[in-house]
Amino acid sequence: MTRTVLVTGGTSGIGHAVAARFAAEQAEVFLTGRHAETVEQSAKELGAHGIVCDASDPEQVAELADRIGELTVLVNAAGGLPEAGSGDGTGLDEVLAQWQSSLAQNLLTAVLTTTSVRDKLTGGGSVISIGSIGAERRGGSYGAAKAALAAWNASLSAELGPGGVTCNVISAGYIAGTNFFRGQMTDERHRALVAETHDKRPGTLDDIAETASFLASPGARHITGQTIHVNGGAFTTR
Ligand SMILES: NC(=O)c1ccc[n+]([C@@H]2O[C@H](COP(=O)([O-])OP(=O)(O)OC[C@H]3O[C@@H](n4cnc5c(N)ncnc54)[C@H](OP(=O)(O)O)[C@@H]3O)[C@@H](O)[C@H]2O)c1
């Protein structure tokens, strides 16, 4: 039977690579992003359905859910650093804006989207949310939001597990080839991030897409409620 896969943030970087991977596996793929042009372009490129949706906006998320029937896999990839303009100063208003932006982008996007489609997920299905190594250290408001994403995932797993749906976070280390750093990645920082890994390379989009594909596969049905670290050893759990 054809699997139906929804990928939020499927127009760029990790989400786009994951959407491409499921499309290559002959799944019917729905991808989202906030901008019509990139949504249309990505959907055309991958032979997917493109839907413009800001995953932090409840009304848009409800409309998205109305357009999707049964769902096999949900990938919550939408996220990123706090929006430009949300402030990086120390005044309370600026601090509040930055934290609200981080939480909206990296936690509420996943919570709202999952809530809106959870009843459409079929037994044997999966929810995969993209977390970050930033949850483990030096993450600021972004890392705190990704840590909350992992905590929420554990409770989601307990809720959806009896229905045969697995829920996991892929906690990504530094992944090259995304727009995440908004052109601000310096050679020095790149070298420092690579030096932290055991395999002395940046993560690739395929590293994450392969992991997502595995988590949605029959071989991964007893893996749920977990945070899977894909970072070349830059952070180890022991
Ligand atoms: N790159 C890394 O090194 C790295 C490491 C750890 C974790 N991550 C995580 O990986 C995920 C994917 O990021 P990326 O690195 O692939 O960055 P990216 O290239 O900037 O991709 C982000 C994607 O999310 C979409 N998006 C952002 N906010 C959205 C919203 N509110 N609603 C719907 N779509 C939204 C973007 O499209 P629009 O802007 O057009 O909406 C884009 O498609 C994020 O959750 C990020 O935190 C990345």
mmCIF file of C-alpha atoms and ligand atoms in Angstrom:
data_model
loop_
_atom_site.group_PDB
_atom_site.id
_atom_site.type_symbol
_atom_site.label_atom_id
_atom_site.label_comp_id
_atom_site.label_asym_id
_atom_site.label_seq_id
_atom_site.Cartn_x
_atom_site.Cartn_y
_atom_site.Cartn_z
ATOM 1 C CA MET A 1 0.000 0.000 0.000
ATOM 2 C CA THR A 2 1.276 3.501 -0.809
ATOM 3 C CA ARG A 3 2.527 5.354 2.244
ATOM 4 C CA THR A 4 1.461 8.954 2.770
ATOM 5 C CA VAL A 5 4.123 11.214 4.277
ATOM 6 C CA LEU A 6 3.816 14.817 5.495
ATOM 7 C CA VAL A 7 7.050 16.782 5.901
ATOM 8 C CA THR A 8 6.867 20.258 7.448
ATOM 9 C CA GLY A 9 9.690 22.528 6.343
ATOM 10 C CA GLY A 10 10.143 20.436 3.227
ATOM 11 C CA THR A 11 11.380 23.244 0.979
ATOM 12 C CA SER A 12 14.986 23.353 2.147
ATOM 13 C CA GLY A 13 17.786 21.493 3.898
ATOM 14 C CA ILE A 14 16.889 18.506 6.057
ATOM 15 C CA GLY A 15 13.125 18.552 5.411
ATOM 16 C CA HIS A 16 13.684 18.715 1.666
ATOM 17 C CA ALA A 17 16.148 15.796 1.784
ATOM 18 C CA VAL A 18 13.753 13.713 3.886
ATOM 19 C CA ALA A 19 10.862 14.499 1.534
ATOM 20 C CA ALA A 20 13.060 13.500 -1.434
ATOM 21 C CA ARG A 21 13.979 10.244 0.276
ATOM 22 C CA PHE A 22 10.353 9.251 0.903
ATOM 23 C CA ALA A 23 9.389 10.327 -2.631
ATOM 24 C CA ALA A 24 12.170 8.060 -3.960
ATOM 25 C CA GLU A 25 10.602 5.239 -1.920
ATOM 26 C CA GLN A 26 7.369 5.815 -3.900
ATOM 27 C CA ALA A 27 5.488 7.421 -0.991
ATOM 28 C CA GLU A 28 2.852 10.074 -1.637
ATOM 29 C CA VAL A 29 4.539 13.117 -0.121
ATOM 30 C CA PHE A 30 3.015 16.355 1.162
ATOM 31 C CA LEU A 31 5.540 19.081 1.985
ATOM 32 C CA THR A 32 5.097 22.480 3.558
ATOM 33 C CA GLY A 33 6.886 25.778 4.016
ATOM 34 C CA ARG A 34 5.840 29.378 4.561
ATOM 35 C CA HIS A 35 6.645 30.693 1.091
ATOM 36 C CA ALA A 36 4.556 29.864 -1.986
ATOM 37 C CA GLU A 37 7.426 30.058 -4.467
ATOM 38 C CA THR A 38 9.702 27.547 -2.704
ATOM 39 C CA VAL A 39 6.788 25.276 -1.809
ATOM 40 C CA GLU A 40 5.696 25.130 -5.461
ATOM 41 C CA GLN A 41 9.280 24.636 -6.685
ATOM 42 C CA SER A 42 10.044 21.806 -4.223
ATOM 43 C CA ALA A 43 6.735 20.058 -4.843
ATOM 44 C CA LYS A 44 7.338 20.127 -8.595
ATOM 45 C CA GLU A 45 10.915 18.901 -8.219
ATOM 46 C CA LEU A 46 9.915 15.939 -6.038
ATOM 47 C CA GLY A 47 6.537 15.102 -7.582
ATOM 48 C CA ALA A 48 4.990 15.942 -4.210
ATOM 49 C CA HIS A 49 1.987 17.956 -3.045
ATOM 50 C CA GLY A 50 3.046 21.394 -1.806
ATOM 51 C CA ILE A 51 1.016 23.262 0.802
ATOM 52 C CA VAL A 52 1.884 26.726 2.090
ATOM 53 C CA CYS A 53 1.554 26.549 5.860
ATOM 54 C CA ASP A 54 3.216 28.293 8.757
ATOM 55 C CA ALA A 55 3.383 25.419 11.222
ATOM 56 C CA SER A 56 3.336 27.814 14.174
ATOM 57 C CA ASP A 57 -0.053 29.239 13.128
ATOM 58 C CA PRO A 58 -2.993 27.156 14.451
ATOM 59 C CA GLU A 59 -5.409 28.302 11.733
ATOM 60 C CA GLN A 60 -3.041 27.416 8.906
ATOM 61 C CA VAL A 61 -2.234 24.089 10.556
ATOM 62 C CA ALA A 62 -5.940 23.234 10.857
ATOM 63 C CA GLU A 63 -6.388 24.016 7.149
ATOM 64 C CA LEU A 64 -3.411 21.804 6.330
ATOM 65 C CA ALA A 65 -4.942 18.897 8.248
ATOM 66 C CA ASP A 66 -8.210 19.310 6.326
ATOM 67 C CA ARG A 67 -6.319 18.686 3.078
ATOM 68 C CA ILE A 68 -4.757 15.398 4.157
ATOM 69 C CA GLY A 69 -6.426 12.007 4.521
ATOM 70 C CA GLU A 70 -4.816 8.968 6.151
ATOM 71 C CA LEU A 71 -1.190 9.542 7.047
ATOM 72 C CA THR A 72 1.605 6.993 7.501
ATOM 73 C CA VAL A 73 4.502 9.248 8.469
ATOM 74 C CA LEU A 74 4.718 12.783 9.838
ATOM 75 C CA VAL A 75 8.126 14.460 9.806
ATOM 76 C CA ASN A 76 8.316 17.661 11.852
ATOM 77 C CA ALA A 77 11.341 19.301 10.225
ATOM 78 C CA ALA A 78 10.218 22.954 10.325
ATOM 79 C CA GLY A 79 12.385 24.938 12.694
ATOM 80 C CA GLY A 80 15.410 27.124 13.021
ATOM 81 C CA LEU A 81 17.116 29.827 14.985
ATOM 82 C CA PRO A 82 14.974 32.653 16.421
ATOM 83 C CA GLU A 83 13.580 34.889 13.699
ATOM 84 C CA ALA A 84 15.621 37.949 12.732
ATOM 85 C CA GLY A 85 14.082 40.924 14.496
ATOM 86 C CA SER A 86 12.985 38.893 17.509
ATOM 87 C CA GLY A 87 15.866 40.598 19.342
ATOM 88 C CA ASP A 88 19.159 39.513 20.838
ATOM 89 C CA GLY A 89 19.465 42.187 23.519
ATOM 90 C CA THR A 90 19.105 41.778 27.262
ATOM 91 C CA GLY A 91 15.974 43.895 27.774
ATOM 92 C CA LEU A 92 13.001 41.847 28.961
ATOM 93 C CA ASP A 93 10.958 42.615 25.862
ATOM 94 C CA GLU A 94 13.757 41.436 23.583
ATOM 95 C CA VAL A 95 14.445 38.341 25.675
ATOM 96 C CA LEU A 96 10.740 37.482 25.633
ATOM 97 C CA ALA A 97 10.532 37.939 21.848
ATOM 98 C CA GLN A 98 13.566 35.740 21.270
ATOM 99 C CA TRP A 99 12.275 32.930 23.491
ATOM 100 C CA GLN A 100 8.784 33.128 22.013
ATOM 101 C CA SER A 101 10.275 32.888 18.535
ATOM 102 C CA SER A 102 12.464 29.884 19.453
ATOM 103 C CA LEU A 103 9.604 28.050 21.149
ATOM 104 C CA ALA A 104 7.161 28.812 18.329
ATOM 105 C CA GLN A 105 9.624 27.708 15.628
ATOM 106 C CA ASN A 106 11.036 24.581 17.219
ATOM 107 C CA LEU A 107 8.430 23.255 19.643
ATOM 108 C CA LEU A 108 4.983 24.596 18.776
ATOM 109 C CA THR A 109 5.383 23.844 15.055
ATOM 110 C CA ALA A 110 5.703 20.140 15.924
ATOM 111 C CA VAL A 111 3.100 20.157 18.695
ATOM 112 C CA LEU A 112 0.454 21.935 16.593
ATOM 113 C CA THR A 113 1.046 19.915 13.427
ATOM 114 C CA THR A 114 1.086 16.600 15.272
ATOM 115 C CA THR A 115 -2.058 17.478 17.223
ATOM 116 C CA SER A 116 -3.886 18.381 14.030
ATOM 117 C CA VAL A 117 -3.089 15.127 12.200
ATOM 118 C CA ARG A 118 -2.627 12.548 14.981
ATOM 119 C CA ASP A 119 -6.013 10.951 14.376
ATOM 120 C CA LYS A 120 -5.073 10.435 10.726
ATOM 121 C CA LEU A 121 -1.947 8.415 11.559
ATOM 122 C CA THR A 122 -2.370 4.751 10.770
ATOM 123 C CA GLY A 123 -1.080 1.791 12.778
ATOM 124 C CA GLY A 124 2.473 1.055 11.677
ATOM 125 C CA GLY A 125 3.015 4.786 11.227
ATOM 126 C CA SER A 126 5.607 7.140 12.668
ATOM 127 C CA VAL A 127 6.084 10.668 13.929
ATOM 128 C CA ILE A 128 9.666 11.874 13.453
ATOM 129 C CA SER A 129 10.702 15.272 14.805
ATOM 130 C CA ILE A 130 14.030 16.939 14.048
ATOM 131 C CA GLY A 131 15.817 17.954 17.217
ATOM 132 C CA SER A 132 19.287 19.309 17.781
ATOM 133 C CA ILE A 133 22.569 18.765 19.553
ATOM 134 C CA GLY A 134 21.869 22.264 20.862
ATOM 135 C CA ALA A 135 19.453 20.642 23.321
ATOM 136 C CA GLU A 136 22.418 19.062 25.074
ATOM 137 C CA ARG A 137 24.665 22.084 25.533
ATOM 138 C CA ARG A 138 25.128 25.803 24.843
ATOM 139 C CA GLY A 139 21.807 25.947 23.100
ATOM 140 C CA GLY A 140 20.204 29.089 24.568
ATOM 141 C CA SER A 141 16.529 29.542 23.749
ATOM 142 C CA TYR A 142 16.923 27.378 20.623
ATOM 143 C CA GLY A 143 18.460 24.489 22.574
ATOM 144 C CA ALA A 144 15.857 24.806 25.314
ATOM 145 C CA ALA A 145 13.088 24.561 22.715
ATOM 146 C CA LYS A 146 14.699 21.447 21.183
ATOM 147 C CA ALA A 147 15.094 19.914 24.665
ATOM 148 C CA ALA A 148 11.374 20.523 25.222
ATOM 149 C CA LEU A 149 10.672 18.897 21.847
ATOM 150 C CA ALA A 150 12.409 15.715 23.049
ATOM 151 C CA ALA A 151 10.514 15.746 26.366
ATOM 152 C CA TRP A 152 7.202 16.208 24.547
ATOM 153 C CA ASN A 153 8.112 13.386 22.145
ATOM 154 C CA ALA A 154 8.442 10.954 25.054
ATOM 155 C CA SER A 155 4.882 11.658 26.216
ATOM 156 C CA LEU A 156 3.571 11.603 22.643
ATOM 157 C CA SER A 157 5.100 8.157 22.236
ATOM 158 C CA ALA A 158 3.214 6.886 25.295
ATOM 159 C CA GLU A 159 -0.034 8.317 23.879
ATOM 160 C CA LEU A 160 0.307 7.004 20.328
ATOM 161 C CA GLY A 161 2.178 3.780 21.042
ATOM 162 C CA PRO A 162 -0.912 1.689 21.827
ATOM 163 C CA GLY A 163 -2.233 2.605 18.354
ATOM 164 C CA GLY A 164 0.932 1.270 16.731
ATOM 165 C CA VAL A 165 2.510 4.659 15.959
ATOM 166 C CA THR A 166 6.171 5.238 16.890
ATOM 167 C CA CYS A 167 7.436 8.688 17.882
ATOM 168 C CA ASN A 168 11.108 9.632 17.823
ATOM 169 C CA VAL A 169 13.365 12.656 17.661
ATOM 170 C CA ILE A 170 16.376 12.723 15.375
ATOM 171 C CA SER A 171 18.778 15.004 17.207
ATOM 172 C CA ALA A 172 21.049 16.371 14.501
ATOM 173 C CA GLY A 173 24.574 17.645 14.963
ATOM 174 C CA TYR A 174 26.044 20.105 12.488
ATOM 175 C CA ILE A 175 24.559 19.312 9.060
ATOM 176 C CA ALA A 176 26.065 20.967 5.990
ATOM 177 C CA GLY A 177 23.965 21.982 3.002
ATOM 178 C CA THR A 178 21.092 23.755 4.755
ATOM 179 C CA ASN A 179 19.956 27.370 5.107
ATOM 180 C CA PHE A 180 19.969 26.993 8.886
ATOM 181 C CA PHE A 181 22.971 29.287 9.436
ATOM 182 C CA ARG A 182 21.611 31.947 7.045
ATOM 183 C CA GLY A 183 24.992 32.426 5.372
ATOM 184 C CA GLN A 184 26.710 33.147 8.701
ATOM 185 C CA MET A 185 28.806 29.936 8.871
ATOM 186 C CA THR A 186 32.478 30.950 8.873
ATOM 187 C CA ASP A 187 35.345 28.641 7.871
ATOM 188 C CA GLU A 188 36.600 28.834 11.447
ATOM 189 C CA ARG A 189 33.285 27.744 12.950
ATOM 190 C CA HIS A 190 32.904 24.985 10.348
ATOM 191 C CA ARG A 191 36.355 23.635 11.291
ATOM 192 C CA ALA A 192 35.551 23.826 15.002
ATOM 193 C CA LEU A 193 32.270 21.936 14.580
ATOM 194 C CA VAL A 194 33.922 19.261 12.439
ATOM 195 C CA ALA A 195 36.787 18.940 14.950
ATOM 196 C CA GLU A 196 34.232 18.062 17.688
ATOM 197 C CA THR A 197 33.124 14.962 15.769
ATOM 198 C CA HIS A 198 34.797 11.540 16.025
ATOM 199 C CA ASP A 199 34.574 10.953 12.292
ATOM 200 C CA LYS A 200 35.943 14.400 11.411
ATOM 201 C CA ARG A 201 33.278 15.458 8.970
ATOM 202 C CA PRO A 202 30.081 17.498 8.962
ATOM 203 C CA GLY A 203 26.778 15.645 8.874
ATOM 204 C CA THR A 204 25.129 15.348 5.486
ATOM 205 C CA LEU A 205 21.506 15.634 4.458
ATOM 206 C CA ASP A 206 21.618 11.927 3.604
ATOM 207 C CA ASP A 207 22.712 11.065 7.149
ATOM 208 C CA ILE A 208 19.398 12.453 8.407
ATOM 209 C CA ALA A 209 17.234 11.252 5.501
ATOM 210 C CA GLU A 210 18.559 7.684 5.936
ATOM 211 C CA THR A 211 17.823 7.759 9.658
ATOM 212 C CA ALA A 212 14.288 9.022 9.031
ATOM 213 C CA SER A 213 13.756 6.311 6.435
ATOM 214 C CA PHE A 214 14.913 3.671 8.929
ATOM 215 C CA LEU A 215 12.707 4.978 11.751
ATOM 216 C CA ALA A 216 9.695 4.707 9.427
ATOM 217 C CA SER A 217 10.630 1.193 8.302
ATOM 218 C CA PRO A 218 9.296 -2.179 9.555
ATOM 219 C CA GLY A 219 12.670 -2.861 11.213
ATOM 220 C CA ALA A 220 12.224 0.053 13.633
ATOM 221 C CA ARG A 221 8.795 -0.771 15.094
ATOM 222 C CA HIS A 222 10.109 -1.278 18.656
ATOM 223 C CA ILE A 223 12.017 2.013 18.649
ATOM 224 C CA THR A 224 9.795 4.707 20.115
ATOM 225 C CA GLY A 225 9.989 7.556 22.631
ATOM 226 C CA GLN A 226 13.675 7.943 21.808
ATOM 227 C CA THR A 227 16.062 10.693 20.880
ATOM 228 C CA ILE A 228 18.410 9.343 18.222
ATOM 229 C CA HIS A 229 21.649 11.321 18.052
ATOM 230 C CA VAL A 230 23.118 11.760 14.558
ATOM 231 C CA ASN A 231 26.217 13.852 15.103
ATOM 232 C CA GLY A 232 29.383 11.847 14.328
ATOM 233 C CA GLY A 233 30.139 11.564 18.043
ATOM 234 C CA ALA A 234 30.168 15.310 18.741
ATOM 235 C CA PHE A 235 27.852 14.505 21.647
ATOM 236 C CA THR A 236 27.738 11.033 23.195
ATOM 237 C CA THR A 237 25.121 9.824 25.641
ATOM 238 C CA ARG A 238 27.802 8.137 27.816
HETATM 239 N N1 LIG B 1 21.395 22.470 9.802
HETATM 240 C C1 LIG B 1 21.825 22.016 10.965
HETATM 241 O O1 LIG B 1 23.045 21.949 11.216
HETATM 242 C C2 LIG B 1 20.812 21.559 11.996
HETATM 243 C C3 LIG B 1 21.300 20.958 13.156
HETATM 244 C C4 LIG B 1 20.408 20.504 14.119
HETATM 245 C C5 LIG B 1 19.044 20.641 13.910
HETATM 246 N N2 LIG B 1 18.583 21.245 12.784
HETATM 247 C C6 LIG B 1 17.121 21.339 12.615
HETATM 248 O O2 LIG B 1 16.773 20.791 11.370
HETATM 249 C C7 LIG B 1 15.494 21.293 10.979
HETATM 250 C C8 LIG B 1 15.566 21.706 9.502
HETATM 251 O O3 LIG B 1 16.435 22.826 9.411
HETATM 252 P P1 LIG B 1 17.538 22.944 8.265
HETATM 253 O O4 LIG B 1 18.852 22.870 8.900
HETATM 254 O O5 LIG B 1 17.216 22.033 7.149
HETATM 255 O O6 LIG B 1 17.330 24.493 7.865
HETATM 256 P P2 LIG B 1 16.694 25.173 6.572
HETATM 257 O O7 LIG B 1 17.470 24.786 5.372
HETATM 258 O O8 LIG B 1 16.610 26.608 6.943
HETATM 259 O O9 LIG B 1 15.228 24.556 6.461
HETATM 260 C C9 LIG B 1 14.186 24.955 7.305
HETATM 261 C C10 LIG B 1 12.878 24.610 6.626
HETATM 262 O O10 LIG B 1 11.799 24.852 7.530
HETATM 263 C C11 LIG B 1 10.859 25.740 6.912
HETATM 264 N N3 LIG B 1 10.233 26.480 7.999
HETATM 265 C C12 LIG B 1 10.824 27.258 8.939
HETATM 266 N N4 LIG B 1 9.902 27.719 9.792
HETATM 267 C C13 LIG B 1 8.714 27.210 9.405
HETATM 268 C C14 LIG B 1 7.371 27.314 9.888
HETATM 269 N N5 LIG B 1 7.069 28.062 10.957
HETATM 270 N N6 LIG B 1 6.403 26.645 9.235
HETATM 271 C C15 LIG B 1 6.680 25.882 8.148
HETATM 272 N N7 LIG B 1 7.911 25.763 7.646
HETATM 273 C C16 LIG B 1 8.910 26.415 8.271
HETATM 274 C C17 LIG B 1 11.703 26.555 5.931
HETATM 275 O O11 LIG B 1 10.957 27.120 4.872
HETATM 276 P P3 LIG B 1 10.352 28.621 4.962
HETATM 277 O O12 LIG B 1 11.395 29.478 5.618
HETATM 278 O O13 LIG B 1 10.061 29.000 3.555
HETATM 279 O O14 LIG B 1 9.118 28.492 5.785
HETATM 280 C C18 LIG B 1 12.589 25.438 5.390
HETATM 281 O O15 LIG B 1 11.879 24.631 4.483
HETATM 282 C C19 LIG B 1 15.182 22.430 11.932
HETATM 283 O O16 LIG B 1 14.244 21.981 12.893
HETATM 284 C C20 LIG B 1 16.527 22.727 12.592
HETATM 285 O O17 LIG B 1 16.364 23.275 13.876
HETATM 286 C C21 LIG B 1 19.439 21.704 11.823
#
